[in-house]
GROMACS .gro file of C-alpha atoms in nm:
model
  352
    1UNK     CA    1   5.630  -8.022  16.791
    2UNK     CA    2   5.629  -7.891  17.147
    3UNK     CA    3   5.868  -8.087  17.362
    4UNK     CA    4   5.965  -8.132  17.727
    5UNK     CA    5   6.331  -8.148  17.820
    6UNK     CA    6   6.462  -8.479  17.697
    7UNK     CA    7   6.798  -8.631  17.607
    8UNK     CA    8   6.875  -8.399  17.316
    9UNK     CA    9   6.777  -8.089  17.511
   10UNK     CA   10   6.982  -8.197  17.812
   11UNK     CA   11   7.286  -8.255  17.594
   12UNK     CA   12   7.250  -7.910  17.440
   13UNK     CA   13   7.218  -7.747  17.782
   14UNK     CA   14   7.529  -7.922  17.911
   15UNK     CA   15   7.720  -7.810  17.603
   16UNK     CA   16   7.624  -7.450  17.672
   17UNK     CA   17   7.716  -7.489  18.038
   18UNK     CA   18   8.053  -7.636  17.951
   19UNK     CA   19   8.124  -7.378  17.683
   20UNK     CA   20   8.010  -7.060  17.851
   21UNK     CA   21   7.961  -7.087  18.225
   22UNK     CA   22   8.311  -7.226  18.260
   23UNK     CA   23   8.439  -6.896  18.122
   24UNK     CA   24   8.242  -6.692  18.376
   25UNK     CA   25   8.322  -6.889  18.688
   26UNK     CA   26   8.312  -6.675  18.997
   27UNK     CA   27   8.643  -6.656  19.183
   28UNK     CA   28   8.982  -6.761  19.045
   29UNK     CA   29   9.186  -7.075  19.100
   30UNK     CA   30   9.028  -7.184  19.430
   31UNK     CA   31   8.972  -7.550  19.509
   32UNK     CA   32   8.626  -7.705  19.476
   33UNK     CA   33   8.458  -7.692  19.816
   34UNK     CA   34   8.663  -7.394  19.937
   35UNK     CA   35   8.488  -7.091  20.093
   36UNK     CA   36   8.475  -6.767  19.891
   37UNK     CA   37   8.414  -6.422  20.034
   38UNK     CA   38   8.387  -6.242  19.700
   39UNK     CA   39   8.208  -6.295  19.372
   40UNK     CA   40   7.852  -6.334  19.495
   41UNK     CA   41   7.624  -6.447  19.211
   42UNK     CA   42   7.379  -6.200  19.058
   43UNK     CA   43   7.084  -6.417  19.174
   44UNK     CA   44   7.010  -6.734  19.365
   45UNK     CA   45   6.757  -7.018  19.351
   46UNK     CA   46   6.666  -7.275  19.617
   47UNK     CA   47   6.747  -7.644  19.602
   48UNK     CA   48   6.408  -7.812  19.589
   49UNK     CA   49   6.297  -8.162  19.685
   50UNK     CA   50   6.010  -8.331  19.503
   51UNK     CA   51   5.909  -8.539  19.203
   52UNK     CA   52   6.061  -8.469  18.862
   53UNK     CA   53   5.868  -8.582  18.554
   54UNK     CA   54   6.016  -8.620  18.209
   55UNK     CA   55   5.734  -8.505  17.979
   56UNK     CA   56   5.671  -8.395  17.623
   57UNK     CA   57   5.398  -8.268  17.395
   58UNK     CA   58   5.354  -8.356  17.030
   59UNK     CA   59   5.118  -8.251  16.752
   60UNK     CA   60   4.912  -8.546  16.635
   61UNK     CA   61   4.629  -8.633  16.397
   62UNK     CA   62   4.300  -8.789  16.501
   63UNK     CA   63   4.186  -9.052  16.254
   64UNK     CA   64   4.093  -9.418  16.219
   65UNK     CA   65   4.302  -9.734  16.226
   66UNK     CA   66   4.371  -9.998  15.960
   67UNK     CA   67   4.331  -9.807  15.635
   68UNK     CA   68   4.298 -10.035  15.332
   69UNK     CA   69   4.156 -10.056  14.981
   70UNK     CA   70   3.879 -10.293  14.875
   71UNK     CA   71   3.917 -10.422  14.520
   72UNK     CA   72   3.634 -10.549  14.303
   73UNK     CA   73   3.595 -10.925  14.296
   74UNK     CA   74   3.420 -10.936  13.960
   75UNK     CA   75   3.355 -10.728  13.650
   76UNK     CA   76   3.026 -10.546  13.609
   77UNK     CA   77   2.828 -10.235  13.696
   78UNK     CA   78   2.823 -10.094  14.047
   79UNK     CA   79   2.454 -10.107  14.145
   80UNK     CA   80   2.489 -10.009  14.511
   81UNK     CA   81   2.764  -9.844  14.718
   82UNK     CA   82   2.772  -9.753  15.088
   83UNK     CA   83   2.764  -9.402  15.224
   84UNK     CA   84   3.096  -9.241  15.315
   85UNK     CA   85   3.143  -9.250  15.692
   86UNK     CA   86   2.911  -9.547  15.744
   87UNK     CA   87   3.017  -9.865  15.925
   88UNK     CA   88   2.985 -10.214  15.779
   89UNK     CA   89   2.985 -10.525  16.001
   90UNK     CA   90   3.016 -10.897  15.940
   91UNK     CA   91   2.770 -11.032  15.680
   92UNK     CA   92   2.656 -10.684  15.576
   93UNK     CA   93   2.683 -10.549  15.220
   94UNK     CA   94   3.002 -10.369  15.122
   95UNK     CA   95   2.890 -10.300  14.765
   96UNK     CA   96   2.691 -10.459  14.480
   97UNK     CA   97   2.790 -10.549  14.124
   98UNK     CA   98   2.512 -10.624  13.876
   99UNK     CA   99   2.271 -10.648  14.169
  100UNK     CA  100   2.483 -10.912  14.349
  101UNK     CA  101   2.592 -10.812  14.702
  102UNK     CA  102   2.951 -10.855  14.812
  103UNK     CA  103   2.942 -10.911  15.187
  104UNK     CA  104   3.200 -10.846  15.458
  105UNK     CA  105   3.351 -11.136  15.650
  106UNK     CA  106   3.622 -11.111  15.917
  107UNK     CA  107   3.972 -11.241  15.855
  108UNK     CA  108   4.331 -11.138  15.802
  109UNK     CA  109   4.380 -11.309  15.465
  110UNK     CA  110   4.228 -11.207  15.129
  111UNK     CA  111   3.947 -11.381  14.942
  112UNK     CA  112   4.142 -11.470  14.629
  113UNK     CA  113   3.969 -11.778  14.486
  114UNK     CA  114   3.632 -11.952  14.461
  115UNK     CA  115   3.609 -12.207  14.743
  116UNK     CA  116   3.441 -12.542  14.682
  117UNK     CA  117   3.441 -12.896  14.822
  118UNK     CA  118   3.791 -13.045  14.818
  119UNK     CA  119   3.972 -12.714  14.865
  120UNK     CA  120   4.210 -12.675  15.158
  121UNK     CA  121   4.383 -12.377  15.316
  122UNK     CA  122   4.369 -12.102  15.575
  123UNK     CA  123   4.114 -11.912  15.369
  124UNK     CA  124   3.882 -12.212  15.405
  125UNK     CA  125   3.913 -12.205  15.783
  126UNK     CA  126   3.863 -11.829  15.779
  127UNK     CA  127   3.534 -11.866  15.591
  128UNK     CA  128   3.417 -12.154  15.809
  129UNK     CA  129   3.474 -11.957  16.128
  130UNK     CA  130   3.259 -11.675  15.991
  131UNK     CA  131   2.981 -11.918  15.898
  132UNK     CA  132   2.993 -12.067  16.246
  133UNK     CA  133   2.977 -11.723  16.408
  134UNK     CA  134   2.667 -11.649  16.199
  135UNK     CA  135   2.499 -11.974  16.312
  136UNK     CA  136   2.555 -12.182  15.999
  137UNK     CA  137   2.712 -12.488  16.160
  138UNK     CA  138   2.722 -12.865  16.108
  139UNK     CA  139   3.097 -12.887  16.043
  140UNK     CA  140   3.423 -12.844  16.233
  141UNK     CA  141   3.602 -12.518  16.140
  142UNK     CA  142   3.931 -12.631  15.987
  143UNK     CA  143   4.129 -12.594  15.665
  144UNK     CA  144   3.924 -12.844  15.464
  145UNK     CA  145   3.618 -12.745  15.259
  146UNK     CA  146   3.387 -13.051  15.280
  147UNK     CA  147   3.034 -13.128  15.168
  148UNK     CA  148   2.926 -13.025  15.519
  149UNK     CA  149   3.083 -12.683  15.457
  150UNK     CA  150   2.903 -12.663  15.124
  151UNK     CA  151   2.571 -12.742  15.293
  152UNK     CA  152   2.626 -12.461  15.543
  153UNK     CA  153   2.713 -12.222  15.258
  154UNK     CA  154   2.389 -12.314  15.080
  155UNK     CA  155   2.190 -12.230  15.392
  156UNK     CA  156   2.375 -11.896  15.413
  157UNK     CA  157   2.303 -11.827  15.044
  158UNK     CA  158   1.935 -11.914  15.090
  159UNK     CA  159   1.905 -11.665  15.376
  160UNK     CA  160   2.021 -11.390  15.139
  161UNK     CA  161   1.798 -11.509  14.854
  162UNK     CA  162   2.080 -11.586  14.613
  163UNK     CA  163   2.150 -11.895  14.405
  164UNK     CA  164   2.248 -12.190  14.627
  165UNK     CA  165   2.569 -12.314  14.469
  166UNK     CA  166   2.756 -12.420  14.783
  167UNK     CA  167   3.057 -12.225  14.655
  168UNK     CA  168   3.193 -11.888  14.771
  169UNK     CA  169   3.429 -11.656  14.582
  170UNK     CA  170   3.556 -11.297  14.561
  171UNK     CA  171   3.232 -11.204  14.385
  172UNK     CA  172   3.047 -11.295  14.711
  173UNK     CA  173   3.276 -11.209  15.002
  174UNK     CA  174   3.554 -10.971  15.104
  175UNK     CA  175   3.764 -11.026  15.415
  176UNK     CA  176   3.876 -10.756  15.659
  177UNK     CA  177   4.022 -10.784  16.012
  178UNK     CA  178   3.696 -10.653  16.164
  179UNK     CA  179   3.412 -10.413  16.102
  180UNK     CA  180   3.510 -10.129  15.871
  181UNK     CA  181   3.430  -9.763  15.822
  182UNK     CA  182   3.385  -9.638  15.466
  183UNK     CA  183   3.643  -9.366  15.408
  184UNK     CA  184   3.572  -9.308  15.040
  185UNK     CA  185   3.395  -9.464  14.742
  186UNK     CA  186   3.620  -9.511  14.441
  187UNK     CA  187   3.354  -9.630  14.199
  188UNK     CA  188   3.003  -9.488  14.225
  189UNK     CA  189   2.669  -9.637  14.126
  190UNK     CA  190   2.652  -9.684  13.750
  191UNK     CA  191   3.028  -9.702  13.702
  192UNK     CA  192   3.207 -10.007  13.574
  193UNK     CA  193   3.412 -10.227  13.805
  194UNK     CA  194   3.701 -10.448  13.701
  195UNK     CA  195   3.850 -10.735  13.904
  196UNK     CA  196   4.138 -10.603  14.114
  197UNK     CA  197   4.042 -10.238  14.066
  198UNK     CA  198   3.965 -10.039  14.386
  199UNK     CA  199   3.598  -9.974  14.457
  200UNK     CA  200   3.619  -9.859  14.820
  201UNK     CA  201   3.871  -9.725  15.069
  202UNK     CA  202   3.802  -9.832  15.425
  203UNK     CA  203   3.945  -9.792  15.771
  204UNK     CA  204   3.889  -9.969  16.098
  205UNK     CA  205   3.609  -9.827  16.309
  206UNK     CA  206   3.827  -9.740  16.609
  207UNK     CA  207   3.956  -9.386  16.661
  208UNK     CA  208   4.334  -9.350  16.692
  209UNK     CA  209   4.595  -9.073  16.695
  210UNK     CA  210   4.920  -9.078  16.501
  211UNK     CA  211   5.211  -8.850  16.586
  212UNK     CA  212   5.588  -8.825  16.544
  213UNK     CA  213   5.868  -8.789  16.798
  214UNK     CA  214   6.239  -8.723  16.771
  215UNK     CA  215   6.436  -9.044  16.808
  216UNK     CA  216   6.601  -8.891  17.117
  217UNK     CA  217   6.258  -8.856  17.280
  218UNK     CA  218   6.105  -9.185  17.169
  219UNK     CA  219   6.205  -9.338  17.503
  220UNK     CA  220   5.916  -9.137  17.649
  221UNK     CA  221   5.663  -9.333  17.446
  222UNK     CA  222   5.717  -9.706  17.449
  223UNK     CA  223   5.424  -9.932  17.366
  224UNK     CA  224   5.185  -9.922  17.661
  225UNK     CA  225   5.288  -9.574  17.779
  226UNK     CA  226   4.990  -9.382  17.919
  227UNK     CA  227   4.906  -9.051  17.748
  228UNK     CA  228   4.636  -8.788  17.740
  229UNK     CA  229   4.509  -8.630  17.418
  230UNK     CA  230   4.372  -8.275  17.388
  231UNK     CA  231   4.083  -8.309  17.139
  232UNK     CA  232   3.950  -8.047  16.893
  233UNK     CA  233   3.636  -7.985  17.102
  234UNK     CA  234   3.844  -7.880  17.404
  235UNK     CA  235   3.803  -8.206  17.597
  236UNK     CA  236   4.079  -8.447  17.698
  237UNK     CA  237   4.080  -8.824  17.652
  238UNK     CA  238   4.312  -9.082  17.803
  239UNK     CA  239   4.484  -9.356  17.607
  240UNK     CA  240   4.810  -9.539  17.556
  241UNK     CA  241   5.078  -9.580  17.292
  242UNK     CA  242   4.975  -9.885  17.093
  243UNK     CA  243   5.260  -9.899  16.842
  244UNK     CA  244   5.600  -9.742  16.781
  245UNK     CA  245   5.748  -9.728  16.431
  246UNK     CA  246   6.073  -9.911  16.365
  247UNK     CA  247   6.203  -9.673  16.098
  248UNK     CA  248   6.316  -9.316  16.167
  249UNK     CA  249   6.261  -9.059  15.892
  250UNK     CA  250   6.323  -8.682  15.868
  251UNK     CA  251   6.031  -8.460  15.967
  252UNK     CA  252   5.825  -8.245  15.731
  253UNK     CA  253   5.962  -7.919  15.875
  254UNK     CA  254   6.260  -7.807  15.658
  255UNK     CA  255   6.404  -7.628  15.963
  256UNK     CA  256   6.398  -7.950  16.168
  257UNK     CA  257   6.540  -8.246  15.980
  258UNK     CA  258   6.611  -8.456  16.290
  259UNK     CA  259   6.506  -8.822  16.248
  260UNK     CA  260   6.162  -8.904  16.387
  261UNK     CA  261   5.958  -9.216  16.450
  262UNK     CA  262   5.582  -9.250  16.400
  263UNK     CA  263   5.370  -9.362  16.694
  264UNK     CA  264   5.004  -9.457  16.734
  265UNK     CA  265   4.774  -9.396  17.031
  266UNK     CA  266   4.461  -9.597  17.108
  267UNK     CA  267   4.196  -9.458  17.343
  268UNK     CA  268   4.075  -9.614  17.666
  269UNK     CA  269   3.716  -9.527  17.566
  270UNK     CA  270   3.724  -9.506  17.183
  271UNK     CA  271   3.345  -9.482  17.148
  272UNK     CA  272   3.348  -9.157  17.346
  273UNK     CA  273   3.596  -8.982  17.115
  274UNK     CA  274   3.430  -8.752  16.863
  275UNK     CA  275   3.578  -8.536  16.591
  276UNK     CA  276   3.638  -8.520  16.219
  277UNK     CA  277   3.875  -8.753  16.042
  278UNK     CA  278   4.230  -8.611  16.022
  279UNK     CA  279   4.164  -8.353  16.297
  280UNK     CA  280   4.468  -8.195  16.469
  281UNK     CA  281   4.521  -8.287  16.836
  282UNK     CA  282   4.791  -8.256  17.103
  283UNK     CA  283   4.942  -8.564  17.265
  284UNK     CA  284   5.073  -8.525  17.622
  285UNK     CA  285   5.330  -8.779  17.732
  286UNK     CA  286   5.475  -8.837  18.074
  287UNK     CA  287   5.781  -9.056  18.075
  288UNK     CA  288   5.998  -9.145  18.373
  289UNK     CA  289   5.920  -8.996  18.712
  290UNK     CA  290   6.197  -8.951  18.969
  291UNK     CA  291   6.038  -8.926  19.313
  292UNK     CA  292   6.160  -8.732  19.614
  293UNK     CA  293   6.482  -8.603  19.455
  294UNK     CA  294   6.678  -8.279  19.491
  295UNK     CA  295   6.667  -8.051  19.187
  296UNK     CA  296   6.807  -7.714  19.079
  297UNK     CA  297   6.751  -7.496  18.770
  298UNK     CA  298   6.958  -7.621  18.476
  299UNK     CA  299   7.127  -7.281  18.443
  300UNK     CA  300   7.269  -7.315  18.795
  301UNK     CA  301   7.522  -7.573  18.671
  302UNK     CA  302   7.892  -7.485  18.650
  303UNK     CA  303   8.148  -7.668  18.437
  304UNK     CA  304   8.438  -7.761  18.666
  305UNK     CA  305   8.801  -7.734  18.548
  306UNK     CA  306   8.879  -8.097  18.626
  307UNK     CA  307   8.568  -8.224  18.452
  308UNK     CA  308   8.215  -8.278  18.564
  309UNK     CA  309   7.968  -8.024  18.693
  310UNK     CA  310   7.912  -7.833  19.010
  311UNK     CA  311   7.702  -7.569  19.185
  312UNK     CA  312   7.785  -7.244  19.359
  313UNK     CA  313   7.631  -7.270  19.705
  314UNK     CA  314   7.560  -6.933  19.872
  315UNK     CA  315   7.538  -6.904  20.250
  316UNK     CA  316   7.581  -6.608  20.483
  317UNK     CA  317   7.739  -6.379  20.225
  318UNK     CA  318   7.996  -6.639  20.118
  319UNK     CA  319   8.004  -6.889  19.832
  320UNK     CA  320   8.161  -7.227  19.774
  321UNK     CA  321   8.162  -7.461  19.480
  322UNK     CA  322   8.053  -7.821  19.524
  323UNK     CA  323   8.077  -8.101  19.273
  324UNK     CA  324   7.750  -8.281  19.202
  325UNK     CA  325   7.626  -8.585  19.014
  326UNK     CA  326   7.353  -8.520  18.757
  327UNK     CA  327   7.041  -8.726  18.709
  328UNK     CA  328   6.732  -8.666  18.498
  329UNK     CA  329   6.665  -8.340  18.312
  330UNK     CA  330   6.302  -8.225  18.292
  331UNK     CA  331   6.082  -7.918  18.330
  332UNK     CA  332   6.383  -7.684  18.314
  333UNK     CA  333   6.545  -7.849  18.615
  334UNK     CA  334   6.803  -8.120  18.676
  335UNK     CA  335   6.829  -8.386  18.943
  336UNK     CA  336   7.146  -8.342  19.154
  337UNK     CA  337   7.311  -8.538  19.433
  338UNK     CA  338   7.630  -8.513  19.637
  339UNK     CA  339   7.817  -8.207  19.761
  340UNK     CA  340   7.634  -8.209  20.093
  341UNK     CA  341   7.331  -8.043  19.932
  342UNK     CA  342   7.013  -8.003  20.131
  343UNK     CA  343   6.664  -7.888  20.050
  344UNK     CA  344   6.633  -7.510  20.078
  345UNK     CA  345   7.003  -7.436  20.018
  346UNK     CA  346   7.068  -7.141  19.783
  347UNK     CA  347   7.266  -7.183  19.462
  348UNK     CA  348   7.389  -6.918  19.222
  349UNK     CA  349   7.208  -6.858  18.894
  350UNK     CA  350   7.241  -6.595  18.619
  351UNK     CA  351   7.023  -6.289  18.665
  352UNK     CA  352   6.709  -6.305  18.452
   0.00000   0.00000   0.00000
């Protein structure tokens, strides 16, 4: 992962400042704010005024959302299977067993039983809403399977030239949250299917990016955070963080076992994003922006004997130390305030 300066980096920098720069303080035993005529720093840098942005980059993977397995609803021989990479919509065939199509309907719950008049439940309402969307009406979509529902089912069955039973089961319908993309076919034409055994692996049709961030940097990417993604073809697409994992786990890099969370990015224009499944991409995040603030290079900081941090201000061949308050760290710089600092003032830094 390629990162901007965040909390962990800032803490490390301050530790170095406190542990090393304090030992190389210029001058000896003079009070903070006092003028010094000796010990000029090896180099100086100006105090700058402007916007400071806390940013980061992360390696991500371009793929598809909502990966799931589709299990067979009946035993028999697979007589038709979709092409890998194709998209299946509501009421279209997902696969066939013994010449009988199993069609896709939209819904969050599974199709786990054969529905018939007298049945009640959320799966009933789920089926009825699909029938209504397809134009097979005459009933009120609710949790009760009535004779009116059965009549609508018979009309739906007639339109597909199958036996009009007025009943619908797992051998007829599979539910998914929306249209699906076929990721892989687990059982090909001519193979045997068993109830509950996987026949397809699907994903949602929308392109997404998944990536991981150190817990210390996850504040840069809350749900809704705007990002840009560098795609494999050299173009850039805009999007936002759509989800942030709740569980932190060590990364895959054995040299970096810091806990990380998994995040997902959705695109503003998903239909315009091309690329292979599981393609590597770069996610660019911009977190907090501090506007119109004074900043200095991080390595200009001095650890003061009484605690806190300061800067060595250089003016007219003399130096003085001023105590400052620190704000945000980003882009190799740190926000500072206090000490009478002004834009353009020179502060001491190590020679590069």
